[in-house]
XYZ file of C-alpha atoms in Angstrom:
626
model
C 178.401 18.225 92.258
C 180.849 20.093 90.094
C 181.850 23.695 90.442
C 179.929 24.563 87.285
C 176.680 23.536 88.948
C 176.921 26.378 91.508
C 177.677 29.130 88.977
C 174.966 31.488 87.862
C 174.007 31.121 84.187
C 175.558 33.804 82.020
C 173.805 33.032 78.766
C 177.106 32.048 77.113
C 176.728 28.305 77.516
C 176.687 27.901 73.755
C 178.921 29.508 71.194
C 176.865 32.094 69.284
C 176.426 31.378 65.585
C 178.585 33.155 63.077
C 177.489 36.770 62.629
C 175.133 36.815 65.603
C 175.211 39.995 67.729
C 176.559 39.604 71.259
C 177.077 41.766 74.325
C 180.861 41.256 74.321
C 183.023 42.628 71.508
C 185.481 39.777 72.048
C 182.849 37.264 71.051
C 182.599 38.644 67.538
C 183.551 36.132 64.932
C 183.830 36.860 61.273
C 182.728 39.999 59.535
C 180.626 42.808 61.076
C 176.883 42.063 60.846
C 174.910 44.225 58.477
C 172.159 44.979 61.046
C 173.751 45.566 64.454
C 171.314 46.040 67.355
C 170.596 49.580 68.440
C 172.264 50.617 71.690
C 173.975 47.280 72.497
C 174.800 46.939 76.177
C 178.454 46.451 77.118
C 179.925 45.006 80.313
C 182.874 47.415 80.171
C 182.003 50.494 78.146
C 184.948 52.064 76.318
C 186.416 55.286 77.568
C 184.833 58.205 75.796
C 187.243 59.887 73.489
C 187.268 63.645 73.251
C 188.671 66.031 70.736
C 191.089 68.858 71.356
C 188.246 71.096 72.537
C 186.680 68.464 74.764
C 183.547 68.011 72.651
C 181.849 64.632 73.097
C 181.735 62.289 70.127
C 178.486 62.085 68.124
C 175.854 59.601 69.325
C 175.782 56.308 67.456
C 173.204 55.976 64.694
C 169.929 54.148 65.352
C 167.480 54.285 68.274
C 164.066 55.959 68.352
C 163.705 59.131 66.305
C 164.152 62.315 68.310
C 160.962 63.957 69.577
C 160.059 66.858 67.261
C 160.541 70.270 68.764
C 157.256 72.221 69.043
C 156.781 74.741 66.292
C 154.820 76.945 68.699
C 156.168 76.457 72.258
C 153.370 75.822 74.730
C 150.982 74.736 71.989
C 150.522 71.761 69.685
C 150.893 72.322 65.958
C 149.387 69.716 63.647
C 147.736 69.354 60.243
C 144.029 68.590 59.731
C 142.931 67.841 56.170
C 145.906 69.748 54.813
C 145.363 72.793 57.033
C 147.665 73.711 59.876
C 146.064 74.075 63.285
C 147.523 75.324 66.569
C 145.743 74.128 69.723
C 146.349 73.823 73.434
C 147.913 70.570 74.679
C 145.245 67.951 75.391
C 142.779 69.251 72.789
C 141.030 66.341 71.124
C 140.738 65.925 67.380
C 137.062 66.914 67.167
C 137.686 70.326 68.705
C 140.878 70.815 66.669
C 139.090 69.994 63.420
C 136.379 72.556 64.166
C 138.984 75.312 64.208
C 139.859 74.717 60.551
C 136.298 74.054 59.380
C 136.457 70.261 59.227
C 133.492 68.421 60.706
C 133.993 65.103 62.428
C 130.621 63.460 63.196
C 129.919 62.267 66.728
C 127.088 61.053 68.931
C 128.463 60.131 72.352
C 130.914 63.024 72.650
C 129.936 66.146 74.593
C 132.516 68.798 75.504
C 131.253 69.045 79.094
C 130.948 65.304 79.793
C 133.467 62.531 80.238
C 134.654 60.652 77.152
C 132.899 57.363 76.389
C 134.079 56.718 72.794
C 131.368 54.131 72.232
C 129.514 55.369 69.130
C 132.638 54.972 66.906
C 131.424 57.253 64.146
C 134.253 59.719 64.860
C 137.041 57.297 63.822
C 139.568 59.046 61.547
C 143.055 58.449 60.131
C 146.094 59.694 62.039
C 149.719 59.675 60.901
C 150.973 58.171 64.173
C 148.499 55.267 64.364
C 148.222 52.153 62.161
C 144.440 51.964 62.622
C 141.606 54.447 62.734
C 141.462 56.298 66.044
C 138.464 57.827 67.896
C 138.724 61.575 67.441
C 136.809 62.334 70.641
C 139.275 60.445 72.824
C 142.596 61.131 71.078
C 144.500 64.344 71.872
C 146.407 66.154 69.159
C 150.168 65.516 68.992
C 152.961 67.724 67.703
C 153.475 67.312 63.970
C 150.530 64.943 63.661
C 148.633 64.713 60.387
C 144.995 63.613 60.517
C 142.598 63.031 57.642
C 138.823 63.058 57.996
C 137.627 62.588 54.411
C 139.563 59.582 53.072
C 137.664 56.612 51.537
C 138.570 54.470 54.529
C 137.083 57.005 56.945
C 133.953 57.470 54.849
C 133.327 53.733 54.686
C 133.733 53.509 58.446
C 131.175 56.288 58.944
C 128.752 54.598 56.571
C 129.155 51.266 58.345
C 128.544 52.809 61.774
C 125.407 54.561 60.528
C 124.109 51.300 59.081
C 124.764 49.574 62.399
C 123.044 52.286 64.464
C 119.978 52.229 62.211
C 119.789 48.440 62.125
C 117.149 48.183 64.872
C 115.990 51.789 64.830
C 112.232 52.134 64.174
C 112.738 55.032 61.691
C 109.496 56.669 62.841
C 110.655 60.176 61.953
C 107.190 61.259 60.867
C 105.896 61.116 64.457
C 109.148 61.828 66.302
C 109.495 65.164 68.093
C 113.220 65.181 67.391
C 112.641 65.379 63.632
C 114.482 68.396 62.325
C 116.990 68.357 65.204
C 118.070 64.707 64.987
C 121.666 63.755 64.297
C 120.542 60.391 62.968
C 118.652 62.186 60.232
C 121.464 64.611 59.483
C 124.231 62.015 59.444
C 122.190 59.505 57.476
C 121.788 62.015 54.665
C 125.457 62.960 54.831
C 127.301 59.731 55.576
C 125.037 56.813 54.669
C 122.011 57.427 52.452
C 121.500 53.747 51.671
C 118.594 51.371 52.363
C 118.821 48.895 55.201
C 120.165 45.402 54.464
C 118.550 43.851 57.528
C 116.731 40.594 56.819
C 114.193 39.701 59.439
C 112.518 41.604 62.256
C 114.045 44.367 64.341
C 114.657 44.080 68.066
C 111.602 45.458 69.852
C 111.871 47.472 73.071
C 109.614 49.542 75.278
C 108.124 52.639 73.653
C 106.719 55.685 75.458
C 108.045 54.719 78.856
C 107.456 57.484 81.386
C 110.708 57.928 83.303
C 109.483 60.741 85.522
C 107.175 63.742 85.712
C 108.874 65.565 82.824
C 110.667 62.990 80.605
C 109.437 60.090 78.468
C 111.713 57.467 76.873
C 111.464 55.569 73.582
C 113.979 52.755 73.992
C 113.749 51.678 70.345
C 115.174 55.000 69.186
C 118.075 54.973 71.651
C 121.596 54.402 70.256
C 123.181 53.869 73.712
C 125.449 56.915 73.475
C 125.120 57.159 77.317
C 125.142 60.961 77.278
C 122.114 61.058 79.568
C 123.659 58.603 82.029
C 126.926 60.529 82.170
C 125.116 63.839 82.563
C 123.087 62.676 85.561
C 126.185 61.170 87.156
C 128.560 64.072 86.560
C 126.672 67.383 86.429
C 123.817 67.353 88.989
C 125.457 64.283 90.591
C 122.116 62.490 90.834
C 122.675 59.038 89.254
C 119.102 58.165 88.360
C 119.745 56.548 84.947
C 121.696 53.442 83.982
C 122.413 51.030 81.133
C 120.755 47.634 81.485
C 120.923 44.462 79.407
C 123.489 43.256 76.891
C 123.954 43.245 73.145
C 121.043 44.338 70.976
C 118.812 44.248 74.065
C 120.836 46.893 75.901
C 118.685 49.826 77.018
C 118.644 53.031 79.047
C 116.323 52.958 82.031
C 115.821 54.155 85.587
C 116.832 51.973 88.470
C 114.054 49.683 89.716
C 111.673 51.439 92.056
C 112.956 54.927 91.172
C 112.075 57.644 88.668
C 113.831 60.474 86.875
C 112.608 63.326 89.065
C 115.703 65.520 89.215
C 115.303 69.261 88.740
C 117.760 68.871 85.841
C 116.060 65.946 84.123
C 115.159 67.928 80.985
C 118.841 68.462 80.255
C 118.912 64.806 79.261
C 116.482 65.718 76.470
C 118.914 68.388 75.284
C 121.955 66.127 75.238
C 120.126 63.211 73.592
C 121.249 63.318 69.924
C 118.226 61.314 68.752
C 114.529 61.123 69.674
C 114.867 58.689 72.570
C 114.370 61.133 75.454
C 111.568 63.656 75.006
C 110.011 66.416 77.096
C 106.478 65.593 78.182
C 105.724 69.317 78.201
C 106.900 69.997 74.623
C 105.959 66.620 73.112
C 103.670 66.908 70.074
C 103.365 70.697 70.507
C 105.366 71.993 67.508
C 107.829 70.902 64.840
C 111.298 72.318 65.255
C 111.457 73.640 61.695
C 108.425 75.862 62.347
C 110.083 77.441 65.410
C 112.307 80.482 65.488
C 114.997 80.779 68.160
C 115.920 84.024 69.930
C 118.752 84.537 72.449
C 117.231 85.513 75.783
C 117.580 85.180 79.574
C 115.642 82.879 81.890
C 113.475 84.758 84.397
C 112.829 81.791 86.681
C 115.287 82.856 89.400
C 118.128 85.254 90.124
C 120.702 83.001 88.445
C 119.727 84.439 85.060
C 120.672 81.487 82.868
C 121.377 82.281 79.232
C 118.757 80.618 77.059
C 117.344 80.335 73.580
C 113.598 80.934 73.462
C 111.864 78.903 70.737
C 108.667 80.515 69.474
C 106.117 80.547 66.677
C 103.679 83.335 65.866
C 103.226 85.049 69.257
C 103.591 81.982 71.461
C 106.709 80.722 73.215
C 107.014 76.933 73.150
C 110.143 76.146 75.132
C 113.368 77.408 76.673
C 116.720 75.767 75.922
C 120.037 76.552 77.642
C 122.551 78.689 75.786
C 126.319 78.543 76.334
C 127.551 80.893 79.055
C 130.721 79.880 80.825
C 130.276 82.439 83.609
C 126.703 81.564 84.617
C 125.109 78.283 83.547
C 127.690 76.529 81.316
C 125.387 74.493 79.028
C 122.584 73.670 81.468
C 119.458 75.000 83.169
C 116.992 73.706 85.739
C 113.563 72.290 84.922
C 111.759 74.945 86.945
C 113.339 77.670 84.829
C 112.476 75.841 81.606
C 108.790 75.773 82.451
C 108.660 79.443 83.459
C 107.906 80.354 79.825
C 104.213 79.564 80.343
C 103.525 82.939 81.944
C 104.336 84.495 78.571
C 101.398 82.761 76.898
C 98.541 82.659 79.388
C 96.920 85.058 81.809
C 98.275 88.152 80.093
C 96.960 91.681 80.498
C 96.180 92.578 76.891
C 94.055 95.728 77.125
C 94.038 98.921 79.188
C 91.331 99.282 81.808
C 90.067 102.087 83.993
C 88.267 101.178 87.206
C 88.300 98.206 89.519
C 87.010 94.870 88.232
C 86.010 92.976 91.376
C 84.269 93.506 94.660
C 81.552 95.913 95.642
C 83.498 98.795 94.081
C 83.427 97.321 90.571
C 83.742 100.398 88.347
C 85.433 99.002 85.247
C 84.759 100.945 82.065
C 84.434 99.590 78.520
C 87.560 98.848 76.506
C 89.714 101.927 76.079
C 92.535 102.951 73.791
C 96.040 103.397 75.144
C 95.656 107.144 74.880
C 92.459 107.139 76.944
C 94.201 105.086 79.645
C 97.167 107.493 79.747
C 94.843 110.467 80.114
C 93.004 108.738 82.965
C 96.255 107.823 84.720
C 97.645 111.339 84.339
C 94.442 112.851 85.710
C 94.592 110.566 88.763
C 98.309 111.102 89.495
C 98.631 114.839 88.866
C 97.064 116.030 92.155
C 99.395 113.680 94.083
C 102.728 114.851 92.646
C 105.149 115.383 95.539
C 102.675 114.045 98.108
C 103.783 111.679 100.856
C 100.573 109.725 100.277
C 101.855 108.517 96.880
C 104.093 105.418 96.929
C 106.024 103.648 94.185
C 106.231 99.877 93.796
C 108.816 98.284 91.460
C 109.109 94.653 90.447
C 112.498 92.921 90.074
C 111.023 91.097 87.079
C 111.276 94.296 85.026
C 114.369 94.891 82.915
C 117.021 97.484 83.714
C 115.672 99.705 80.946
C 112.129 99.474 82.346
C 113.391 100.357 85.815
C 115.595 103.191 84.603
C 112.663 104.846 82.821
C 110.003 103.972 85.409
C 111.957 105.071 88.479
C 113.238 108.205 86.744
C 109.601 109.116 86.061
C 108.746 108.359 89.703
C 111.527 110.565 91.057
C 111.604 113.465 88.601
C 107.920 113.755 87.703
C 106.089 112.294 90.698
C 108.598 113.523 93.284
C 109.122 110.136 94.938
C 112.055 109.616 97.307
C 111.699 105.893 97.968
C 110.712 102.730 96.140
C 109.108 99.611 97.572
C 110.364 96.317 96.176
C 107.822 93.739 95.042
C 108.482 90.590 93.054
C 107.822 86.901 93.441
C 108.018 85.289 96.880
C 111.088 83.337 97.925
C 111.221 79.696 96.904
C 113.482 76.710 97.227
C 117.075 76.541 96.025
C 119.009 73.466 94.956
C 122.616 72.337 95.003
C 123.537 73.510 91.514
C 121.932 76.378 89.572
C 118.525 77.223 91.007
C 118.446 79.977 93.634
C 115.847 80.770 96.299
C 115.247 84.261 94.881
C 112.772 83.790 92.012
C 113.303 87.285 90.578
C 115.735 87.740 87.672
C 116.635 91.394 88.253
C 116.686 92.111 91.999
C 120.323 93.129 91.743
C 119.509 95.461 88.836
C 116.670 97.074 90.797
C 118.976 97.762 93.723
C 121.624 99.290 91.457
C 119.147 101.489 89.571
C 117.516 102.764 92.778
C 120.921 103.527 94.264
C 122.065 105.338 91.125
C 118.919 107.468 91.025
C 119.142 108.300 94.720
C 115.998 106.446 95.786
C 115.689 104.673 99.103
C 114.837 100.974 98.796
C 112.186 99.790 101.242
C 110.836 96.275 101.873
C 107.380 95.308 100.698
C 106.074 94.745 104.237
C 106.348 98.459 104.984
C 104.100 99.250 102.007
C 101.384 96.913 103.269
C 101.571 98.473 106.725
C 101.464 102.012 105.342
C 98.389 101.298 103.198
C 96.597 99.598 106.081
C 97.398 102.570 108.343
C 96.107 105.055 105.772
C 99.477 106.744 105.282
C 99.579 105.699 101.599
C 96.445 106.358 99.541
C 97.899 106.183 96.017
C 100.282 103.733 94.366
C 102.168 103.676 91.077
C 103.439 100.190 90.249
C 105.996 99.067 87.662
C 104.924 95.421 87.745
C 102.346 93.939 90.115
C 104.153 90.798 91.336
C 104.127 90.706 95.136
C 106.158 88.518 97.549
C 103.061 87.648 99.611
C 99.734 86.032 98.910
C 98.248 87.995 95.990
C 94.679 87.679 97.248
C 95.689 88.955 100.673
C 97.440 92.014 99.263
C 94.488 92.634 96.908
C 92.304 93.211 99.986
C 94.806 95.782 101.201
C 95.079 97.398 97.740
C 91.284 97.826 97.696
C 91.778 100.631 100.273
C 93.817 102.684 97.794
C 92.077 105.648 96.209
C 94.451 105.655 93.207
C 96.248 102.570 91.940
C 98.004 102.968 88.567
C 99.535 99.608 87.666
C 101.662 98.507 84.718
C 101.187 94.739 84.682
C 102.178 91.771 82.535
C 99.879 89.069 83.966
C 96.449 89.200 85.508
C 96.118 88.535 89.220
C 93.901 89.565 92.138
C 96.176 92.601 92.513
C 95.552 93.856 88.978
C 91.811 93.542 89.571
C 92.136 96.307 92.188
C 93.945 98.729 89.858
C 92.042 101.954 89.154
C 94.054 102.304 85.934
C 95.572 99.127 84.469
C 98.203 99.469 81.730
C 99.191 96.267 79.843
C 102.960 95.731 79.906
C 104.909 93.530 77.508
C 107.102 90.627 78.619
C 110.878 90.574 78.268
C 110.554 88.213 75.287
C 108.613 90.945 73.460
C 111.293 93.623 73.778
C 115.055 93.930 74.120
C 116.956 94.955 77.202
C 119.168 93.740 80.045
C 118.982 91.909 83.350
C 121.588 91.956 86.122
C 121.752 88.602 87.880
C 122.695 87.906 91.493
C 126.470 87.977 90.912
C 126.313 91.377 89.234
C 126.646 90.087 85.654
C 124.561 92.137 83.224
C 123.204 90.304 80.175
C 121.465 91.452 77.018
C 118.430 89.713 75.603
C 116.861 90.137 72.186
C 113.297 90.702 71.061
C 111.534 87.601 69.756
C 108.123 88.783 68.549
C 105.889 91.892 68.816
C 103.941 92.429 72.053
C 100.542 90.835 72.401
C 97.396 92.905 72.345
C 97.872 96.532 73.390
C 100.843 95.761 75.627
C 103.960 97.942 75.434
C 107.168 97.893 77.528
C 107.240 99.508 80.963
C 109.666 102.160 79.751
C 107.199 103.238 77.058
C 104.360 103.635 79.546
C 106.683 105.687 81.742
C 107.597 107.924 78.807
C 103.945 108.533 77.889
C 103.026 109.289 81.505
C 105.947 111.704 81.733
C 104.743 113.638 78.713
C 101.151 113.567 79.973
C 102.239 115.206 83.244
C 104.264 117.881 81.483
C 107.744 116.311 81.561
C 110.153 115.471 78.767
C 110.845 111.929 77.565
C 112.140 111.635 74.020
C 113.340 108.025 74.080
C 111.572 105.668 71.687
C 113.507 102.423 72.248
C 115.162 100.454 75.021
C 118.542 101.372 73.558
C 117.774 105.079 73.861
C 116.607 104.575 77.447
C 119.925 102.931 78.279
C 121.924 105.679 76.616
C 119.911 108.376 78.412
C 119.904 107.053 81.983
C 122.514 104.303 82.480
C 125.275 106.846 83.165
C 123.610 107.503 86.536
C 124.404 103.954 87.636
C 128.137 103.560 88.226
C 127.975 99.755 87.992
C 126.718 100.004 84.403
C 129.635 102.128 83.211
C 131.692 99.227 81.855
C 128.779 97.500 80.143
C 128.623 98.117 76.393
C 124.958 97.737 75.495
C 125.551 97.350 71.767
C 128.544 95.009 71.848
C 126.982 92.816 74.542
C 124.145 91.806 72.264
C 124.166 88.008 71.845
C 124.439 86.673 68.278
C 121.175 86.033 66.524
C 122.236 82.451 65.883
C 125.036 80.200 67.023
C 127.883 78.946 64.902
C 126.736 76.227 62.489
C 128.069 72.755 63.120
C 128.586 73.240 66.857
C 125.143 73.830 68.349
C 122.791 74.087 65.357
C 119.511 75.793 65.994
C 116.259 74.866 64.258
C 116.294 76.171 60.703
C 113.399 77.245 58.541
C 111.976 74.806 56.041
C 111.906 77.679 53.576
C 115.579 78.511 54.091
C 115.167 81.532 56.337
C 117.380 81.390 59.450
C 115.918 81.195 62.951
C 114.759 84.512 64.348
C 114.115 86.023 60.931
C 110.913 84.207 60.091
C 108.513 86.836 61.365
C 108.566 90.468 60.250
C 106.191 92.986 61.754
C 102.855 91.627 62.901
C 102.914 87.814 62.785
C 100.685 85.863 60.451
C 97.710 83.942 61.727
C 99.014 80.867 63.499
C 98.721 77.644 61.552
C 100.410 75.538 58.911
């Protein structure tokens, strides 16, 4: 064995060819190569020379280009379709494009869900990428230039739409999503060509009931997986999954289970097509015949911001509305279905006299004025009496409570208020609370501001049973106990003036019954459990002879000789809210939610005749029908 066999290889076993770059300057042979390697490594680097002032020599040419300095430190400055945009680091291209008015289509992307990047319709051109990049998944970079309307991008969008519609049944005429479907919108905008499919389409299960509130049409599904990601990430109840492969891939529940989450109807909201549908709303109304009004859910004390969809004088559904401080983009199923009390079982006409039992003394239909006269006649002898009690419901708005309790204190001489409302229910792990009353916090604040003592409902029942209370004025007749049981107690009252929204055994015992409008039929505010006050708008005129609680209170005040000049909820707020210190910072006018959301982000149903949502009905609605 020679000595060379034990030496480590150095890579210099062969003489490099003429002009080849090497690590050692001594190995250079011939002239300097025209393309020297960038940053060649040296065994013995030369001593750095310095000038008279000690400045280092300039860096050799070559190497990666220097990273551009941010034009706006702390932010990312880029160009979208020729327009400069400044965004926070990490902002994806879809959100950045929205800021300059450029629309990038998407199906699978949702700003509150994880990124899947599987629909591929959001691919666009970027200056720092050789191929098209998914805009939902790619964050903006400093100095980046992206283009969303080039021929290459448009052809990609058209191809994706053709692929998504390849096996789609195209049954828009019977689909509940028609009018709100992104497949329809994007087909008209990015494809608009007939199908080139030769042969039959892949058939899947239609009308599959996933649970008590959701039905699935697998043929319409485009496998965007929004519903799967929502159930996994928001309520953290993974009840949906993706099964199968290829063109037979489908969304479904796990074997032996069902979609029974209290947040299951949110999957209908996030579904961009007509695959997931609400069993409650299905086949009830077309979206283009519905108007949408910003409102507040009254299902519990959370007070989720919602959009109420309605036609004529009927509410058809609730949908969640963006509110970062309360419900983000979601709402529970129990709150969604609470709209039904607005349509059925309403008190629509004033009545004088009890309607049930041996003391049935109900009189024929009366006008509002006749009812006010009867109520004033019954209450006037009891002004200032300890036998007169006041009951207030936490389902009434702040404006209703301000006017109603002011009337009770100033005109009737009351010093305390008993709190009614719905009974306690179950809470869940996310949004739904056990308190099923939307304005309990507002009632407490109003009573405190007016100097009224708040008493529990149980004391009222005991006082009536003991004969200490013989007359009752009620702003709302919801009670936290069995309604039939309290109706037996209320039958002992000599005077029972009730302002009520819905009929119940309690309203049947009212000696004077005044029909009250629902929150959807007037404007006002609620204060939810965390002390956040929210405005809601009026959707449609009140049904029948119903008017808001504050209006009944004003008419009763004038009937008993007091002064009440307010003629709107806004005037009630301006007149009485100063008495409540917690309302001082709330600007009633500026807090009004917009009548419609920004187009292109969360589009609301639009009118087939071009009128925007919420402006389709003026004055008394037309007779329902198409």
